[in-house]
Amino acid sequence: MARKKIIAGNWKMNMTPTEAVALVEELKPLVVNNNVDVVFCVPAIDIIPAMKAAEGTNINIGAENMYFEEKGAFTGEISSNMLVDAGVKYVIIGHSERREYFAETDETVNKKVLKAFEHGLTPIICCGESLTQREQGITIDWIRQQIKIAFLNVTADQAKTAVIAYEPIWAIGTGKVATTEQAQEVCAAIRVCIAEIYDAATAEAIRIQYGGSVSASSAPELFAQPDIDGGLVGGASLKPDFGKIVNYEG
Ligand code: PEP
């Protein structure tokens, strides 16, 4: 069965609750496409107002992060239960900005992935290499390690429903998009890695996005690749351009 594309926006630390509602209202008519799962991953404080603004549309409101503990004395954190209660289905885990600025590791990513699955959330699990790693020719080894740790103790049934976002760090927010060949090569390698960890059926089912300066002009070629099942989009998700990315087939 063909995998349904999933195109997610990552708003990062942008948009007050008032601005979030206005942006959802603006993008609502532009992101209609029933062939694609459309997700807006928004700051925690925007989740509930954005959810209300998106009611009755094809937009799923997702989260940008969550904590791996169930509840308790973890000031400032958001639990998976809180996300579920707010109506969230998708949560980004292990974005490179969280790894760089908030000391997230492959191990904490794995804990978060397990907790997300425990509560029925779908994790969008980020991986990606630095420019140095790419130049050293260790991209695939590095990504395979990230994937193997992220999926420790995740069952095949859970893995089938997961989303992986391959995001070369050097392409995030820089305007430098990986070439179609570079993006496809790594996404294909991720699928091989999933087949090795699990089996061919799991590898066939899992959805793998590309992320890194995706724009309305780069999306059609990227999303046409056999192992690229959509995108995780930062900057362009805050603009009407996101509608063009979601409707990349024209
Ligand atoms: C991201 O935040 O995941 C991202 C890919 O950002 P941008 O599209 O701005 O590079």
PDB file of C-alpha atoms in Angstrom, residues 6-174:
ATOM      1  CA  ILE A   6       2.890  13.739   5.779  1.00  0.00           C
ATOM      2  CA  ILE A   7       3.827  17.399   5.655  1.00  0.00           C
ATOM      3  CA  ALA A   8       4.428  19.056   9.005  1.00  0.00           C
ATOM      4  CA  GLY A   9       5.241  22.613   9.912  1.00  0.00           C
ATOM      5  CA  ASN A  10       7.577  23.313  12.808  1.00  0.00           C
ATOM      6  CA  TRP A  11       6.765  26.756  14.101  1.00  0.00           C
ATOM      7  CA  LYS A  12       9.691  26.695  16.571  1.00  0.00           C
ATOM      8  CA  MET A  13       9.549  29.605  19.102  1.00  0.00           C
ATOM      9  CA  ASN A  14       7.335  31.788  16.950  1.00  0.00           C
ATOM     10  CA  MET A  15       3.732  33.013  17.248  1.00  0.00           C
ATOM     11  CA  THR A  16       1.921  34.222  20.340  1.00  0.00           C
ATOM     12  CA  PRO A  17      -1.445  32.547  20.948  1.00  0.00           C
ATOM     13  CA  THR A  18      -3.188  35.449  19.209  1.00  0.00           C
ATOM     14  CA  GLU A  19      -0.815  35.269  16.248  1.00  0.00           C
ATOM     15  CA  ALA A  20      -1.196  31.482  16.140  1.00  0.00           C
ATOM     16  CA  VAL A  21      -4.961  31.745  15.714  1.00  0.00           C
ATOM     17  CA  ALA A  22      -4.521  34.333  12.964  1.00  0.00           C
ATOM     18  CA  LEU A  23      -1.975  32.124  11.148  1.00  0.00           C
ATOM     19  CA  VAL A  24      -4.222  29.053  11.328  1.00  0.00           C
ATOM     20  CA  GLU A  25      -7.095  31.160   9.945  1.00  0.00           C
ATOM     21  CA  GLU A  26      -4.871  32.433   7.133  1.00  0.00           C
ATOM     22  CA  LEU A  27      -3.480  29.013   6.180  1.00  0.00           C
ATOM     23  CA  LYS A  28      -6.707  27.007   6.611  1.00  0.00           C
ATOM     24  CA  PRO A  29      -7.976  27.455   3.042  1.00  0.00           C
ATOM     25  CA  LEU A  30      -4.480  27.060   1.564  1.00  0.00           C
ATOM     26  CA  VAL A  31      -3.558  23.692   3.074  1.00  0.00           C
ATOM     27  CA  VAL A  32      -6.591  21.699   1.984  1.00  0.00           C
ATOM     28  CA  ASN A  33      -5.307  18.409   0.517  1.00  0.00           C
ATOM     29  CA  ASN A  34      -6.850  15.118   1.524  1.00  0.00           C
ATOM     30  CA  ASN A  35      -4.029  13.092  -0.025  1.00  0.00           C
ATOM     31  CA  VAL A  36      -1.604  14.409   2.590  1.00  0.00           C
ATOM     32  CA  ASP A  37      -1.560  14.419   6.395  1.00  0.00           C
ATOM     33  CA  VAL A  38      -1.097  18.066   7.334  1.00  0.00           C
ATOM     34  CA  VAL A  39       0.360  18.878  10.757  1.00  0.00           C
ATOM     35  CA  PHE A  40       1.169  22.204  12.399  1.00  0.00           C
ATOM     36  CA  CYS A  41       3.611  21.593  15.270  1.00  0.00           C
ATOM     37  CA  VAL A  42       3.238  24.673  17.428  1.00  0.00           C
ATOM     38  CA  PRO A  43       4.605  26.021  20.735  1.00  0.00           C
ATOM     39  CA  ALA A  44       2.912  24.400  23.750  1.00  0.00           C
ATOM     40  CA  ILE A  45       1.027  27.556  24.708  1.00  0.00           C
ATOM     41  CA  ASP A  46      -0.465  27.761  21.207  1.00  0.00           C
ATOM     42  CA  ILE A  47      -1.759  24.185  21.090  1.00  0.00           C
ATOM     43  CA  ILE A  48      -5.232  24.758  22.534  1.00  0.00           C
ATOM     44  CA  PRO A  49      -6.078  27.995  20.682  1.00  0.00           C
ATOM     45  CA  ALA A  50      -4.628  26.610  17.432  1.00  0.00           C
ATOM     46  CA  MET A  51      -6.645  23.416  17.914  1.00  0.00           C
ATOM     47  CA  LYS A  52      -9.845  25.451  18.311  1.00  0.00           C
ATOM     48  CA  ALA A  53      -9.034  27.536  15.234  1.00  0.00           C
ATOM     49  CA  ALA A  54      -8.360  24.383  13.194  1.00  0.00           C
ATOM     50  CA  GLU A  55     -11.576  22.602  14.230  1.00  0.00           C
ATOM     51  CA  GLY A  56     -13.396  21.058  11.292  1.00  0.00           C
ATOM     52  CA  THR A  57     -10.390  21.326   8.949  1.00  0.00           C
ATOM     53  CA  ASN A  58      -7.786  18.814   7.746  1.00  0.00           C
ATOM     54  CA  ILE A  59      -5.126  20.439   9.959  1.00  0.00           C
ATOM     55  CA  ASN A  60      -3.691  18.360  12.823  1.00  0.00           C
ATOM     56  CA  ILE A  61      -2.155  20.385  15.612  1.00  0.00           C
ATOM     57  CA  GLY A  62       1.048  18.804  16.919  1.00  0.00           C
ATOM     58  CA  ALA A  63       3.636  19.580  19.586  1.00  0.00           C
ATOM     59  CA  GLU A  64       7.313  20.455  19.234  1.00  0.00           C
ATOM     60  CA  ASN A  65       8.523  18.529  22.259  1.00  0.00           C
ATOM     61  CA  MET A  66       7.447  16.610  25.379  1.00  0.00           C
ATOM     62  CA  TYR A  67       9.143  15.141  28.440  1.00  0.00           C
ATOM     63  CA  PHE A  68       9.757  11.441  29.009  1.00  0.00           C
ATOM     64  CA  GLU A  69       8.544  11.256  32.621  1.00  0.00           C
ATOM     65  CA  GLU A  70       4.895  10.557  33.390  1.00  0.00           C
ATOM     66  CA  LYS A  71       4.285  13.525  35.738  1.00  0.00           C
ATOM     67  CA  GLY A  72       5.697  15.299  38.764  1.00  0.00           C
ATOM     68  CA  ALA A  73       8.441  17.724  39.769  1.00  0.00           C
ATOM     69  CA  PHE A  74       9.798  18.680  36.347  1.00  0.00           C
ATOM     70  CA  THR A  75       9.175  22.412  36.284  1.00  0.00           C
ATOM     71  CA  GLY A  76       8.478  23.796  32.861  1.00  0.00           C
ATOM     72  CA  GLU A  77       8.018  20.477  31.108  1.00  0.00           C
ATOM     73  CA  ILE A  78       4.980  19.150  29.223  1.00  0.00           C
ATOM     74  CA  SER A  79       3.883  15.512  29.602  1.00  0.00           C
ATOM     75  CA  SER A  80       2.501  13.175  26.977  1.00  0.00           C
ATOM     76  CA  ASN A  81      -0.773  12.984  28.953  1.00  0.00           C
ATOM     77  CA  MET A  82      -1.138  16.745  28.702  1.00  0.00           C
ATOM     78  CA  LEU A  83      -0.677  16.588  24.949  1.00  0.00           C
ATOM     79  CA  VAL A  84      -3.162  13.743  24.578  1.00  0.00           C
ATOM     80  CA  ASP A  85      -5.737  15.557  26.716  1.00  0.00           C
ATOM     81  CA  ALA A  86      -5.346  18.638  24.505  1.00  0.00           C
ATOM     82  CA  GLY A  87      -6.110  16.513  21.444  1.00  0.00           C
ATOM     83  CA  VAL A  88      -2.576  16.259  20.065  1.00  0.00           C
ATOM     84  CA  LYS A  89      -1.610  13.272  17.919  1.00  0.00           C
ATOM     85  CA  TYR A  90       1.870  14.143  16.608  1.00  0.00           C
ATOM     86  CA  VAL A  91       4.917  15.301  18.564  1.00  0.00           C
ATOM     87  CA  ILE A  92       8.352  16.228  17.239  1.00  0.00           C
ATOM     88  CA  ILE A  93      11.087  14.482  19.182  1.00  0.00           C
ATOM     89  CA  GLY A  94      14.823  15.142  19.104  1.00  0.00           C
ATOM     90  CA  HIS A  95      14.899  18.129  16.771  1.00  0.00           C
ATOM     91  CA  SER A  96      18.518  19.189  16.220  1.00  0.00           C
ATOM     92  CA  GLU A  97      17.810  22.510  17.960  1.00  0.00           C
ATOM     93  CA  ARG A  98      16.739  20.584  21.069  1.00  0.00           C
ATOM     94  CA  ARG A  99      19.869  18.466  20.844  1.00  0.00           C
ATOM     95  CA  GLU A 100      22.091  21.530  20.397  1.00  0.00           C
ATOM     96  CA  TYR A 101      20.555  23.999  22.874  1.00  0.00           C
ATOM     97  CA  PHE A 102      18.842  21.718  25.393  1.00  0.00           C
ATOM     98  CA  ALA A 103      21.314  18.849  25.635  1.00  0.00           C
ATOM     99  CA  GLU A 104      19.024  16.178  24.232  1.00  0.00           C
ATOM    100  CA  THR A 105      20.793  12.954  23.362  1.00  0.00           C
ATOM    101  CA  ASP A 106      19.916   9.809  21.449  1.00  0.00           C
ATOM    102  CA  GLU A 107      19.121   8.230  24.834  1.00  0.00           C
ATOM    103  CA  THR A 108      16.658  10.947  25.905  1.00  0.00           C
ATOM    104  CA  VAL A 109      15.144  10.802  22.433  1.00  0.00           C
ATOM    105  CA  ASN A 110      14.573   7.065  22.915  1.00  0.00           C
ATOM    106  CA  LYS A 111      12.918   7.649  26.308  1.00  0.00           C
ATOM    107  CA  LYS A 112      10.622  10.264  24.796  1.00  0.00           C
ATOM    108  CA  VAL A 113       9.759   8.033  21.841  1.00  0.00           C
ATOM    109  CA  LEU A 114       8.812   5.192  24.211  1.00  0.00           C
ATOM    110  CA  LYS A 115       6.696   7.498  26.364  1.00  0.00           C
ATOM    111  CA  ALA A 116       4.970   8.977  23.313  1.00  0.00           C
ATOM    112  CA  PHE A 117       4.022   5.509  22.067  1.00  0.00           C
ATOM    113  CA  GLU A 118       2.877   4.460  25.543  1.00  0.00           C
ATOM    114  CA  HIS A 119       0.272   7.233  25.348  1.00  0.00           C
ATOM    115  CA  GLY A 120      -0.708   6.710  21.725  1.00  0.00           C
ATOM    116  CA  LEU A 121       1.105   9.745  20.337  1.00  0.00           C
ATOM    117  CA  THR A 122       2.877   9.533  16.990  1.00  0.00           C
ATOM    118  CA  PRO A 123       6.467  10.732  17.306  1.00  0.00           C
ATOM    119  CA  ILE A 124       8.156  12.620  14.483  1.00  0.00           C
ATOM    120  CA  ILE A 125      11.687  11.475  15.278  1.00  0.00           C
ATOM    121  CA  CYS A 126      14.417  13.782  14.001  1.00  0.00           C
ATOM    122  CA  CYS A 127      17.867  12.730  12.899  1.00  0.00           C
ATOM    123  CA  GLY A 128      20.551  14.434  10.871  1.00  0.00           C
ATOM    124  CA  GLU A 129      24.250  15.000  10.395  1.00  0.00           C
ATOM    125  CA  SER A 130      26.394  18.107  10.803  1.00  0.00           C
ATOM    126  CA  LEU A 131      28.355  19.573   7.908  1.00  0.00           C
ATOM    127  CA  THR A 132      31.581  18.157   9.380  1.00  0.00           C
ATOM    128  CA  GLN A 133      30.092  14.681   9.531  1.00  0.00           C
ATOM    129  CA  ARG A 134      28.944  14.949   5.922  1.00  0.00           C
ATOM    130  CA  GLU A 135      32.367  16.167   4.828  1.00  0.00           C
ATOM    131  CA  GLN A 136      34.015  13.301   6.726  1.00  0.00           C
ATOM    132  CA  GLY A 137      31.821  10.818   4.854  1.00  0.00           C
ATOM    133  CA  ILE A 138      30.215   9.417   7.992  1.00  0.00           C
ATOM    134  CA  THR A 139      26.631  10.591   7.375  1.00  0.00           C
ATOM    135  CA  ILE A 140      25.045   7.165   6.933  1.00  0.00           C
ATOM    136  CA  ASP A 141      26.906   5.616   9.902  1.00  0.00           C
ATOM    137  CA  TRP A 142      25.844   8.522  12.093  1.00  0.00           C
ATOM    138  CA  ILE A 143      22.195   8.396  11.037  1.00  0.00           C
ATOM    139  CA  ARG A 144      22.068   4.617  11.497  1.00  0.00           C
ATOM    140  CA  GLN A 145      23.333   5.045  15.053  1.00  0.00           C
ATOM    141  CA  GLN A 146      20.722   7.733  15.792  1.00  0.00           C
ATOM    142  CA  ILE A 147      17.956   5.519  14.408  1.00  0.00           C
ATOM    143  CA  LYS A 148      19.080   2.376  16.223  1.00  0.00           C
ATOM    144  CA  ILE A 149      19.124   4.157  19.586  1.00  0.00           C
ATOM    145  CA  ALA A 150      15.873   6.075  18.977  1.00  0.00           C
ATOM    146  CA  PHE A 151      14.066   2.781  18.267  1.00  0.00           C
ATOM    147  CA  LEU A 152      15.467   0.721  21.168  1.00  0.00           C
ATOM    148  CA  ASN A 153      12.608  -1.303  22.707  1.00  0.00           C
ATOM    149  CA  VAL A 154      10.085   0.113  20.236  1.00  0.00           C
ATOM    150  CA  THR A 155       7.936  -2.708  18.841  1.00  0.00           C
ATOM    151  CA  ALA A 156       7.481  -3.296  15.121  1.00  0.00           C
ATOM    152  CA  ASP A 157       3.795  -2.379  15.383  1.00  0.00           C
ATOM    153  CA  GLN A 158       4.725   0.926  16.985  1.00  0.00           C
ATOM    154  CA  ALA A 159       7.551   1.579  14.530  1.00  0.00           C
ATOM    155  CA  LYS A 160       5.179   1.103  11.591  1.00  0.00           C
ATOM    156  CA  THR A 161       3.236   4.160  12.730  1.00  0.00           C
ATOM    157  CA  ALA A 162       6.258   6.353  13.477  1.00  0.00           C
ATOM    158  CA  VAL A 163       7.464   9.245  11.378  1.00  0.00           C
ATOM    159  CA  ILE A 164      11.179   9.885  10.932  1.00  0.00           C
ATOM    160  CA  ALA A 165      12.381  13.312   9.842  1.00  0.00           C
ATOM    161  CA  TYR A 166      15.777  13.293   8.153  1.00  0.00           C
ATOM    162  CA  GLU A 167      17.092  16.809   8.639  1.00  0.00           C
ATOM    163  CA  PRO A 168      20.719  17.545   7.741  1.00  0.00           C
ATOM    164  CA  ILE A 169      21.693  20.132  10.359  1.00  0.00           C
ATOM    165  CA  TRP A 170      23.561  22.203   7.767  1.00  0.00           C
ATOM    166  CA  ALA A 171      20.323  22.614   5.806  1.00  0.00           C
ATOM    167  CA  ILE A 172      18.077  23.789   8.658  1.00  0.00           C
ATOM    168  CA  GLY A 173      17.227  27.472   8.500  1.00  0.00           C
ATOM    169  CA  THR A 174      20.191  28.136   6.211  1.00  0.00           C
TER     170      THR A 174
END
